[in-house]
Amino acid sequence: MTHPLCYDAGRDRYVEVTWNEAFAKIGKVLQSLPRDSAVFYSSGHAGLEASFLYALLARVYGNNNLPQSSNMCHETTSVGLQKVVGSPVGTIVWDDLEKADAFFFFGQNPGSNSPRFLHPLQEAKKRGARIVTFNPVVEQGLVSFVNPQSPVDMLTGRETQISDEYLQVQAGGDIAAILGLCKVVIEADDDALARGLKRIIDVDFISEHTMGFETFIACVRQTSWSDIEQESGLTEAAIRRAGEIYIGAERVIGVYGMGLTQHSQGSVNVAMVVNLLLLRGNIGREGAGCCPVRGHSNVQGQRTVGIAEKTKLIPMDKLKQLFDFDPPTEDGVTIVDAVKGLMAGKIRGFVSLGGNLVRAVPDQKAMEQAWAAQELTVVVSTKLNRTHLFPGKNAYILPCLSRAEIDEQATGNQTVTTEDSFSHISGSIGKRTPASKHLKSELAIVVGIAKATLDSNPRRKWDEWLGDYGLVRDLIEATYPKEFKDYNARMFKPGGFYRGNAAHERIWKTEQGKAIFTAPKRLNALSFGNTDGRFRLVTMRSNDQFNTTIYGYSDRFRGIEGTRDVLLMCEEDMAVSDLKARQIVTLVSDFEDGIRRELPGLVVTAHNLPRGTIGAYYPEANVLNAIDHYDELSKTPASKAIPVRIEA
Ligand SMILES: Nc1nc2c(c(=O)[nH]1)N[C@H]1C(S)=C(S)[C@@H](COP(=O)(O)OP(=O)(O)OC[C@H]3O[C@@H](n4cnc5c(=O)[nH]c(N)nc54)[C@H](O)[C@@H]3O)O[C@H]1N2
Ligand SMILES: Nc1nc2c(c(=O)[nH]1)N[C@H]1C(S)=C(S)[C@@H](COP(=O)(O)OP(=O)(O)OC[C@H]3O[C@@H](n4cnc5c(=O)[nH]c(N)nc54)[C@H](O)[C@@H]3O)O[C@H]1N2
Ligand SMILES: [Mo]
């Protein structure tokens, strides 16, 4: 893609247009729409500068409709972790990885999805740290690791064993599993108390810093091992072994990903990890803490600089004062709200800063129709994708520079900054010659749309900002003075600068001012029960894809080659369901809403999974999920346990 494209319905194709034509028309349509019927989505790619201006564009336009890809991802963290420790992001910094004695991995797959993580893990193992994994799928990167950057490892094929204990919890079974770990801790503490030995739980920390301990402990004591085994799919003995590792470690980091966040009770999953850590004071201390691993390169940073649908997260007074407008006071839409709004015909225009939303959301079939019924679809993209195939009445594809490309503006080549999972902010300057001289930067596109859509105002100096991104960083600093102090000066420090995290300092910005123990109301993270023939479908990523972009058909870590149209299940489930390897089947969703959702043509493939849990690839399996199936607290779609049946 080298030029902006506009969909020509008469010829059923996209045709090249000039940037000015595109901006003018987009501005005109946006102006004609009711303010609450337009949405400004972003997918976590764009840097902090473009993101800040994008959020400003939406708010001056008149709404907080700023959903983001993390609404499908770590919103469970933004809301759930915030609720219990007062931090919407991880509490550790990179250096903590070098100091931990044990890592507990829950539903995160570093081998495929965050390979940089494998290096500190390998180092950790070398110094004797222990690693415990909870995952229904045996993921190679969590079993062992050959360091591609180590010539000795590569020549000898020498592997480092990663997990000391690998617990194949059933999908949605983590609440029970973690409760079991806590039970081991409490029992050991009872024993220590009875024998007059050093306590196992951190009594001082718990009394000074936490709330809800008694209720939680009562819940742990009341829950029987047989219920824990039943709901987790794990044996008491296995959980005890893992619990002993937890007790034996002075400093523990709890790592988690989509395996916890994408469930109906995803926020409770997150709160359970926090419960476990709090018991021994493993938050806000060197080498210990909570580590949600983020996806897109700037997905966390976009939230930091104002891409958020929740008004309470935004310093509206500052925005009002800096930019001379009355910020909208109503909360905007999440992704789930937006999709439902689309389906109901209430959302009429959509601007996407990156992403492939039609492909990424549940109920994909209905979404395709609803998307194309809009007055306006604008997708700012680096590559073509399926969303482009469903043009609205006015439809634009706006091709942008990628971060690796040189971004030259009036004052010279520009720097773009991003924030990583450890709250570090750093700058980068593109080095590659752009693929085409017609491409614009994301910031330039945001400015183009803003100027064509909004009234002019001397306080909104879009052209000046475009000429020098450093001025935008000054605005970010003015809006968030604490986090971004001396922003322009500090962004090139190696590793970036740390914007700080209160929970890391044991300051709890929760409603109660304390870290919160949560007693779970149920032992699994599901919104449905077990019935005959119903399975829990996990939607999986391979190393050969980045979200909706499929690069190839080799899932080499799992040994699945040549196709993605597979249904993975264990041999026992195959036998009980009377299915043979290589048989072709259809997956049908098993919600109780009367809608038939199906995915035909899957090849039954034996895989090492627990009973009752089966796997298929994301995004293909998105046709099976229902838009109303999401984490209760944060509305993150529950993509990791979709109730399904198999039709032979
Ligand atoms: N190569 C590659 N890298 C990526 C991406 C990609 O698509 N490809 N995507 C990026 C993005 S946006 C994100 S958010 C991250 C995602 O990275 P991850 O958080 O690792 O996400 P997934 O691979 O979807 O799921 C993680 C693991 O959860 C396990 N799991 C499923 N259900 C459960 C459960 O109920 N309990 C437990 N304990 N485990 C469960 C799965 O088997 C899987 O190993 O990766 C980022 N990096
Ligand atoms: N069933 C199921 N559904 C899921 C998930 C799951 O595990 N299972 N995972 C969810 C998760 S974690 C996420 S994050 C979402 C992902 O949802 P999205 O973020 O919407 O999807 P992506 O596939 O990451 O978007 C890829 C597109 O972004 C564009 N792009 C890439 N780089 C850039 C850039 O630098 N700038 C711009 N402007 N555009 C760029 C390209 O055009 C590319 O086609 O999907 C969610 N959906
Ligand atoms: Mo993600």
Coordinates of N, CA and C and ligand atoms in Angstrom, one line a residue, residues 69-70 72-74 258 262 294-296 299 541 547 618, ligand 3:
S69 N -7.3 -2.3 21.6 CA -7.2 -3.7 21.5 C -7.1 -4.3 22.9
S70 N -6.6 -3.6 23.9 CA -6.5 -4.2 25.2 C -7.9 -4.5 25.8
M72 N -9.7 -6.4 24.4 CA -9.8 -7.9 24.1 C -8.7 -8.7 24.7
C73 N -8.0 -8.1 25.6 CA -6.6 -8.6 25.9 C -6.3 -8.4 27.4
H74 N -5.8 -7.3 27.8 CA -5.4 -7.1 29.2 C -6.3 -6.1 29.9
M258 N -3.0 -14.3 28.5 CA -4.3 -14.4 28.0 C -5.0 -15.7 28.6
Q262 N -8.6 -13.9 29.5 CA -9.7 -14.1 28.6 C -10.7 -15.1 29.0
R294 N 2.2 -7.9 28.2 CA 1.4 -7.2 27.2 C 1.7 -7.7 25.8
G295 N 0.8 -7.3 24.9 CA 0.9 -7.8 23.5 C 1.6 -6.7 22.6
H296 N 0.8 -5.9 22.0 CA 1.3 -4.9 21.1 C 2.4 -4.0 21.8
V299 N 0.8 -0.9 23.6 CA -0.6 -1.1 24.0 C -0.7 -0.5 25.4
R541 N -2.7 -19.2 19.7 CA -1.8 -18.5 18.8 C -0.7 -19.5 18.4
N547 N -1.2 -12.1 15.9 CA -2.6 -11.9 16.0 C -3.3 -12.3 14.7
Y618 N -7.0 -19.1 16.9 CA -7.4 -17.7 16.7 C -6.7 -17.2 15.5
Ligands
MO3 MO -3.2 -8.6 22.8

